[in-house]
Tab-separated table of N, CA and C in Angstrom:
chain	number	residue	atom	x	y	z
A	3	UNK	N	117.407	92.252	153.172
A	3	UNK	CA	116.681	91.586	152.126
A	3	UNK	C	117.537	90.499	151.507
A	4	UNK	N	116.872	89.466	151.135
A	4	UNK	CA	117.550	88.349	150.505
A	4	UNK	C	117.596	88.605	148.996
A	5	UNK	N	118.791	88.665	148.437
A	5	UNK	CA	118.938	88.991	147.018
A	5	UNK	C	118.398	87.885	146.114
A	6	UNK	N	118.247	86.689	146.607
A	6	UNK	CA	117.717	85.600	145.795
A	6	UNK	C	116.235	85.797	145.505
A	7	UNK	N	115.525	86.567	146.323
A	7	UNK	CA	114.095	86.785	146.123
A	7	UNK	C	113.784	88.077	145.361
A	8	UNK	N	114.784	88.885	145.063
A	8	UNK	CA	114.547	90.128	144.337
A	8	UNK	C	114.361	89.830	142.851
A	9	UNK	N	113.340	90.437	142.275
A	9	UNK	CA	113.044	90.228	140.860
A	9	UNK	C	112.724	91.564	140.203
A	10	UNK	N	112.762	91.555	138.854
A	10	UNK	CA	112.400	92.762	138.122
A	10	UNK	C	113.610	93.454	137.528
A	11	UNK	N	113.314	94.527	136.819
A	11	UNK	CA	114.348	95.288	136.132
A	11	UNK	C	114.663	96.517	136.962
A	12	UNK	N	115.947	96.826	137.050
A	12	UNK	CA	116.369	97.993	137.821
A	12	UNK	C	116.058	99.275	137.053
A	13	UNK	N	116.240	100.390	137.711
A	13	UNK	CA	116.019	101.691	137.081
A	13	UNK	C	116.951	101.871	135.885
A	14	UNK	N	118.182	101.478	136.026
A	14	UNK	CA	119.142	101.563	134.919
A	14	UNK	C	118.691	100.676	133.758
A	15	UNK	N	118.202	99.507	134.063
A	15	UNK	CA	117.695	98.610	133.026
A	15	UNK	C	116.537	99.227	132.263
A	16	UNK	N	115.614	99.865	132.994
A	16	UNK	CA	114.481	100.530	132.343
A	16	UNK	C	114.951	101.681	131.458
A	17	UNK	N	115.933	102.433	131.903
A	17	UNK	CA	116.457	103.534	131.088
A	17	UNK	C	117.070	103.015	129.788
A	18	UNK	N	117.824	101.931	129.882
A	18	UNK	CA	118.425	101.340	128.684
A	18	UNK	C	117.330	100.858	127.735
A	19	UNK	N	116.319	100.211	128.265
A	19	UNK	CA	115.208	99.728	127.437
A	19	UNK	C	114.493	100.895	126.757
A	20	UNK	N	114.225	101.965	127.491
A	20	UNK	CA	113.547	103.128	126.916
A	20	UNK	C	114.398	103.820	125.858
A	21	UNK	N	115.690	103.926	126.099
A	21	UNK	CA	116.583	104.552	125.119
A	21	UNK	C	116.618	103.730	123.830
A	22	UNK	N	116.742	102.416	123.958
A	22	UNK	CA	116.754	101.555	122.773
A	22	UNK	C	115.420	101.608	122.027
A	23	UNK	N	114.320	101.590	122.756
A	23	UNK	CA	113.001	101.674	122.121
A	23	UNK	C	112.847	103.012	121.390
A	24	UNK	N	113.304	104.092	122.006
A	24	UNK	CA	113.248	105.407	121.367
A	24	UNK	C	114.099	105.473	120.108
A	25	UNK	N	115.281	104.875	120.167
A	25	UNK	CA	116.169	104.859	119.006
A	25	UNK	C	115.521	104.114	117.840
A	26	UNK	N	115.007	102.915	118.106
A	26	UNK	CA	114.397	102.133	117.036
A	26	UNK	C	113.113	102.780	116.514
A	27	UNK	N	112.365	103.434	117.375
A	27	UNK	CA	111.174	104.160	116.920
A	27	UNK	C	111.584	105.328	116.020
A	28	UNK	N	112.638	106.035	116.391
A	28	UNK	CA	113.133	107.147	115.584
A	28	UNK	C	113.585	106.670	114.208
A	29	UNK	N	114.324	105.565	114.174
A	29	UNK	CA	114.765	104.998	112.897
A	29	UNK	C	113.548	104.607	112.053
A	30	UNK	N	112.579	103.975	112.666
A	30	UNK	CA	111.375	103.577	111.938
A	30	UNK	C	110.622	104.763	111.368
A	31	UNK	N	110.487	105.828	112.159
A	31	UNK	CA	109.772	107.011	111.687
A	31	UNK	C	110.520	107.714	110.565
A	32	UNK	N	111.848	107.603	110.536
A	32	UNK	CA	112.618	108.233	109.467
A	32	UNK	C	112.591	107.411	108.184
A	33	UNK	N	112.542	106.090	108.299
A	33	UNK	CA	112.602	105.232	107.116
A	33	UNK	C	111.234	104.952	106.494
A	34	UNK	N	110.196	104.908	107.282
A	34	UNK	CA	108.861	104.549	106.801
A	34	UNK	C	108.399	105.385	105.601
A	35	UNK	N	108.546	106.721	105.624
A	35	UNK	CA	108.086	107.504	104.466
A	35	UNK	C	108.807	107.149	103.166
A	36	UNK	N	110.084	106.782	103.251
A	36	UNK	CA	110.835	106.448	102.042
A	36	UNK	C	110.357	105.129	101.446
A	37	UNK	N	110.021	104.180	102.297
A	37	UNK	CA	109.472	102.923	101.796
A	37	UNK	C	108.080	103.135	101.202
A	38	UNK	N	107.310	104.025	101.777
A	38	UNK	CA	105.987	104.326	101.221
A	38	UNK	C	106.112	105.034	99.866
A	39	UNK	N	107.091	105.952	99.738
A	39	UNK	CA	107.327	106.606	98.450
A	39	UNK	C	107.733	105.583	97.397
A	40	UNK	N	108.596	104.642	97.767
A	40	UNK	CA	109.026	103.616	96.826
A	40	UNK	C	107.854	102.739	96.403
A	41	UNK	N	107.008	102.427	97.337
A	41	UNK	CA	105.815	101.626	97.013
A	41	UNK	C	104.903	102.383	96.047
A	42	UNK	N	104.751	103.693	96.273
A	42	UNK	CA	103.934	104.507	95.370
A	42	UNK	C	104.561	104.564	93.977
A	43	UNK	N	105.882	104.704	93.900
A	43	UNK	CA	106.566	104.710	92.605
A	43	UNK	C	106.377	103.381	91.881
A	44	UNK	N	106.457	102.301	92.628
A	44	UNK	CA	106.252	100.972	92.059
A	44	UNK	C	104.860	100.872	91.427
A	45	UNK	N	103.864	101.349	92.133
A	45	UNK	CA	102.494	101.307	91.608
A	45	UNK	C	102.324	102.223	90.402
A	46	UNK	N	102.992	103.386	90.411
A	46	UNK	CA	102.893	104.306	89.278
A	46	UNK	C	103.458	103.683	88.010
A	47	UNK	N	104.605	103.036	88.144
A	47	UNK	CA	105.261	102.455	86.973
A	47	UNK	C	104.440	101.300	86.418
A	48	UNK	N	103.971	100.432	87.291
A	48	UNK	CA	103.208	99.274	86.814
A	48	UNK	C	101.816	99.662	86.315
A	49	UNK	N	101.338	100.833	86.697
A	49	UNK	CA	99.998	101.263	86.283
A	49	UNK	C	99.986	101.954	84.927
A	50	UNK	N	101.151	102.183	84.336
A	50	UNK	CA	101.185	102.900	83.056
A	50	UNK	C	100.386	102.163	81.989
A	51	UNK	N	100.517	100.843	81.908
A	51	UNK	CA	99.747	100.126	80.885
A	51	UNK	C	98.270	100.024	81.250
A	52	UNK	N	97.936	100.021	82.532
A	52	UNK	CA	96.520	100.000	82.938
A	52	UNK	C	95.862	101.356	82.714
A	53	UNK	N	96.645	102.439	82.804
A	53	UNK	CA	96.084	103.772	82.592
A	53	UNK	C	95.629	103.980	81.154
A	54	UNK	N	96.175	103.198	80.234
A	54	UNK	CA	95.767	103.324	78.830
A	54	UNK	C	94.291	103.005	78.659
A	55	UNK	N	93.759	102.121	79.485
A	55	UNK	CA	92.338	101.770	79.409
A	55	UNK	C	91.448	102.955	79.771
A	56	UNK	N	91.961	103.856	80.589
A	56	UNK	CA	91.174	105.025	80.983
A	56	UNK	C	91.435	106.225	80.076
A	57	UNK	N	92.167	106.002	78.990
A	57	UNK	CA	92.366	107.073	78.023
A	57	UNK	C	93.694	107.793	78.130
A	58	UNK	N	94.521	107.472	79.097
A	58	UNK	CA	95.833	108.104	79.247
A	58	UNK	C	96.856	107.202	78.573
A	59	UNK	N	97.301	107.617	77.403
A	59	UNK	CA	98.240	106.783	76.645
A	59	UNK	C	99.642	107.386	76.712
A	60	UNK	N	100.617	106.509	76.853
A	60	UNK	CA	102.022	106.899	76.898
A	60	UNK	C	102.692	106.250	75.692
A	61	UNK	N	103.192	107.086	74.761
A	61	UNK	CA	103.726	106.563	73.506
A	61	UNK	C	105.246	106.556	73.439
A	62	UNK	N	105.902	107.468	74.160
A	62	UNK	CA	107.360	107.528	74.080
A	62	UNK	C	107.958	107.774	75.464
A	63	UNK	N	109.271	107.792	75.511
A	63	UNK	CA	109.976	107.914	76.795
A	63	UNK	C	109.680	109.256	77.462
A	64	UNK	N	109.618	110.327	76.683
A	64	UNK	CA	109.317	111.644	77.248
A	64	UNK	C	107.950	111.685	77.914
A	65	UNK	N	106.966	111.094	77.256
A	65	UNK	CA	105.627	111.030	77.846
A	65	UNK	C	105.614	110.155	79.094
A	66	UNK	N	106.438	109.111	79.103
A	66	UNK	CA	106.521	108.241	80.282
A	66	UNK	C	107.019	109.037	81.488
A	67	UNK	N	108.125	109.782	81.290
A	67	UNK	CA	108.656	110.612	82.381
A	67	UNK	C	107.625	111.650	82.832
A	68	UNK	N	106.958	112.277	81.872
A	68	UNK	CA	105.948	113.281	82.203
A	68	UNK	C	104.807	112.674	83.011
A	69	UNK	N	104.359	111.497	82.600
A	69	UNK	CA	103.276	110.802	83.310
A	69	UNK	C	103.695	110.472	84.749
A	70	UNK	N	104.907	109.969	84.918
A	70	UNK	CA	105.400	109.628	86.261
A	70	UNK	C	105.568	110.889	87.105
A	71	UNK	N	106.111	111.972	86.517
A	71	UNK	CA	106.274	113.219	87.275
A	71	UNK	C	104.935	113.766	87.757
A	72	UNK	N	103.908	113.692	86.920
A	72	UNK	CA	102.578	114.153	87.339
A	72	UNK	C	102.051	113.309	88.498
A	73	UNK	N	102.232	111.999	88.402
A	73	UNK	CA	101.790	111.123	89.491
A	73	UNK	C	102.593	111.360	90.764
A	74	UNK	N	103.865	111.702	90.615
A	74	UNK	CA	104.679	111.998	91.798
A	74	UNK	C	104.165	113.256	92.501
A	75	UNK	N	103.732	114.245	91.734
A	75	UNK	CA	103.169	115.449	92.343
A	75	UNK	C	101.862	115.137	93.064
A	76	UNK	N	101.027	114.321	92.450
A	76	UNK	CA	99.751	113.947	93.067
A	76	UNK	C	99.989	113.204	94.380
A	77	UNK	N	101.013	112.341	94.408
A	77	UNK	CA	101.315	111.547	95.598
A	77	UNK	C	102.260	112.252	96.567
A	78	UNK	N	102.550	113.529	96.305
A	78	UNK	CA	103.374	114.353	97.188
A	78	UNK	C	104.783	113.778	97.378
A	79	UNK	N	105.355	113.261	96.307
A	79	UNK	CA	106.748	112.815	96.331
A	79	UNK	C	107.557	113.951	95.731
A	80	UNK	N	108.091	114.803	96.576
A	80	UNK	CA	108.733	116.030	96.118
A	80	UNK	C	110.256	115.998	96.213
A	81	UNK	N	110.816	115.056	96.935
A	81	UNK	CA	112.269	115.012	97.113
A	81	UNK	C	112.974	114.295	95.975
A	82	UNK	N	112.242	113.682	95.075
A	82	UNK	CA	112.824	112.896	93.993
A	82	UNK	C	112.376	113.442	92.649
A	83	UNK	N	113.222	113.267	91.647
A	83	UNK	CA	112.897	113.655	90.283
A	83	UNK	C	112.957	112.401	89.419
A	84	UNK	N	111.953	112.167	88.611
A	84	UNK	CA	111.872	110.936	87.821
A	84	UNK	C	113.091	110.745	86.931
A	85	UNK	N	113.604	111.812	86.343
A	85	UNK	CA	114.759	111.688	85.453
A	85	UNK	C	116.017	111.275	86.209
A	86	UNK	N	116.095	111.597	87.488
A	86	UNK	CA	117.276	111.256	88.285
A	86	UNK	C	117.231	109.837	88.833
A	87	UNK	N	116.051	109.301	89.040
A	87	UNK	CA	115.943	107.994	89.700
A	87	UNK	C	115.562	106.867	88.748
A	88	UNK	N	115.224	107.206	87.494
A	88	UNK	CA	114.766	106.196	86.540
A	88	UNK	C	115.554	106.255	85.246
A	89	UNK	N	115.763	105.088	84.682
A	89	UNK	CA	116.299	104.975	83.329
A	89	UNK	C	115.235	104.246	82.516
A	90	UNK	N	114.718	104.907	81.484
A	90	UNK	CA	113.620	104.345	80.689
A	90	UNK	C	114.085	104.190	79.244
A	91	UNK	N	113.862	103.006	78.698
A	91	UNK	CA	114.144	102.719	77.291
A	91	UNK	C	112.899	102.105	76.670
A	92	UNK	N	112.623	102.479	75.430
A	92	UNK	CA	111.500	101.884	74.695
A	92	UNK	C	112.074	100.879	73.707
A	93	UNK	N	111.667	99.613	73.854
A	93	UNK	CA	112.150	98.553	72.967
A	93	UNK	C	111.013	97.576	72.679
A	94	UNK	N	110.793	97.304	71.418
A	94	UNK	CA	109.859	96.262	70.980
A	94	UNK	C	108.484	96.354	71.642
A	95	UNK	N	107.919	97.547	71.634
A	95	UNK	CA	106.576	97.703	72.183
A	95	UNK	C	106.499	97.689	73.695
A	96	UNK	N	107.642	97.815	74.359
A	96	UNK	CA	107.678	97.828	75.827
A	96	UNK	C	108.580	98.953	76.307
A	97	UNK	N	108.296	99.406	77.504
A	97	UNK	CA	109.220	100.291	78.200
A	97	UNK	C	110.017	99.434	79.169
A	98	UNK	N	111.327	99.563	79.116
A	98	UNK	CA	112.197	98.917	80.094
A	98	UNK	C	112.607	100.007	81.075
A	99	UNK	N	112.175	99.864	82.304
A	99	UNK	CA	112.384	100.890	83.320
A	99	UNK	C	113.253	100.314	84.427
A	100	UNK	N	114.280	101.064	84.795
A	100	UNK	CA	115.083	100.695	85.957
A	100	UNK	C	114.961	101.825	86.967
A	101	UNK	N	114.366	101.504	88.083
A	101	UNK	CA	114.202	102.450	89.182
A	101	UNK	C	115.344	102.203	90.154
A	102	UNK	N	116.263	103.161	90.239
A	102	UNK	CA	117.432	102.982	91.094
A	102	UNK	C	117.768	104.312	91.760
A	103	UNK	N	117.730	104.298	93.086
A	103	UNK	CA	118.095	105.495	93.840
A	103	UNK	C	118.374	105.118	95.280
A	104	UNK	N	118.979	106.047	95.993
A	104	UNK	CA	119.190	105.852	97.426
A	104	UNK	C	118.813	107.125	98.163
A	105	UNK	N	118.422	106.944	99.399
A	105	UNK	CA	117.992	108.051	100.245
A	105	UNK	C	118.816	108.014	101.520
A	106	UNK	N	119.259	109.183	101.957
A	106	UNK	CA	120.027	109.289	103.202
A	106	UNK	C	119.237	110.096	104.220
A	107	UNK	N	119.219	109.604	105.422
A	107	UNK	CA	118.581	110.292	106.550
A	107	UNK	C	119.591	110.407	107.676
A	108	UNK	N	119.743	111.594	108.197
A	108	UNK	CA	120.672	111.796	109.313
A	108	UNK	C	120.084	111.243	110.604
A	109	UNK	N	120.945	110.559	111.369
A	109	UNK	CA	120.563	110.115	112.709
A	109	UNK	C	121.218	111.040	113.723
A	110	UNK	N	122.517	111.115	113.640
A	110	UNK	CA	123.304	111.999	114.486
A	110	UNK	C	124.176	112.862	113.587
A	111	UNK	N	125.060	113.591	114.197
A	111	UNK	CA	125.894	114.537	113.470
A	111	UNK	C	126.515	113.947	112.200
A	112	UNK	N	127.254	112.866	112.324
A	112	UNK	CA	127.936	112.299	111.165
A	112	UNK	C	127.523	110.853	110.885
A	113	UNK	N	126.371	110.454	111.370
A	113	UNK	CA	125.866	109.098	111.153
A	113	UNK	C	124.567	109.195	110.354
A	114	UNK	N	124.559	108.512	109.211
A	114	UNK	CA	123.398	108.527	108.325
A	114	UNK	C	122.824	107.128	108.169
A	115	UNK	N	121.528	107.081	107.935
A	115	UNK	CA	120.876	105.856	107.480
A	115	UNK	C	120.820	105.940	105.962
A	116	UNK	N	121.190	104.874	105.281
A	116	UNK	CA	121.150	104.848	103.823
A	116	UNK	C	120.229	103.714	103.390
A	117	UNK	N	119.239	104.060	102.579
A	117	UNK	CA	118.314	103.073	102.039
A	117	UNK	C	118.445	103.138	100.522
A	118	UNK	N	118.715	101.997	99.899
A	118	UNK	CA	118.842	101.993	98.438
A	118	UNK	C	117.754	101.110	97.835
A	119	UNK	N	117.245	101.577	96.709
A	119	UNK	CA	116.194	100.869	95.988
A	119	UNK	C	116.682	100.613	94.568
A	120	UNK	N	116.467	99.414	94.066
A	120	UNK	CA	116.886	99.050	92.712
A	120	UNK	C	115.940	97.967	92.191
A	121	UNK	N	115.149	98.316	91.184
A	121	UNK	CA	114.201	97.357	90.626
A	121	UNK	C	114.013	97.639	89.141
A	122	UNK	N	113.815	96.579	88.373
A	122	UNK	CA	113.583	96.718	86.934
A	122	UNK	C	112.159	96.303	86.588
A	123	UNK	N	111.603	96.994	85.596
A	123	UNK	CA	110.222	96.755	85.175
A	123	UNK	C	110.167	96.623	83.655
A	124	UNK	N	109.175	95.898	83.193
A	124	UNK	CA	108.817	95.858	81.775
A	124	UNK	C	107.351	96.255	81.692
A	125	UNK	N	107.105	97.358	81.018
A	125	UNK	CA	105.752	97.890	80.921
A	125	UNK	C	105.375	97.945	79.441
A	126	UNK	N	104.202	97.444	79.123
A	126	UNK	CA	103.743	97.478	77.730
A	126	UNK	C	103.550	98.905	77.258
A	127	UNK	N	103.991	99.158	76.048
A	127	UNK	CA	103.838	100.464	75.417
A	127	UNK	C	102.533	100.458	74.632
A	128	UNK	N	101.580	101.246	75.059
A	128	UNK	CA	100.256	101.266	74.408
A	128	UNK	C	100.268	102.247	73.267
C-alpha cells in the first residue's frame, strides 16, 4: 500500500479522542450542578424585593437568612448553608449581600476541581 493515499485516524488516535471526550464530559457533569445552584442562589437573592409584592416581607438580616434557607430547601440546595456562604448587612433601607463560596469536586485521588463564586448584591429592604 502506498502510504501517501492512506487517510483517517488510527485506532490509537480514536482511543485518545474518546478518552479526552470522556474526561471533558466527566468534568462538565461534575461542574454543571454547581453552576445551576449558583444561578438559583442568584435568583433567590434578587427576588427578595419582588417577593414583598406577594406578601413575603423581609425586615431584618435574620429574616433574610431564613428566607434564603427556605428557598434553598425548595430548590434542593443541600450542600450549602446560607450563613456560611453569605454576608448580609442592612444599611439605609437596603440589604448588602456578598455571596462568596467555593466548591471542590474530586477528579482523581488527589486532584480536585475548584470552582469559586463571588458576587455582591444590593437588595431593597421592604
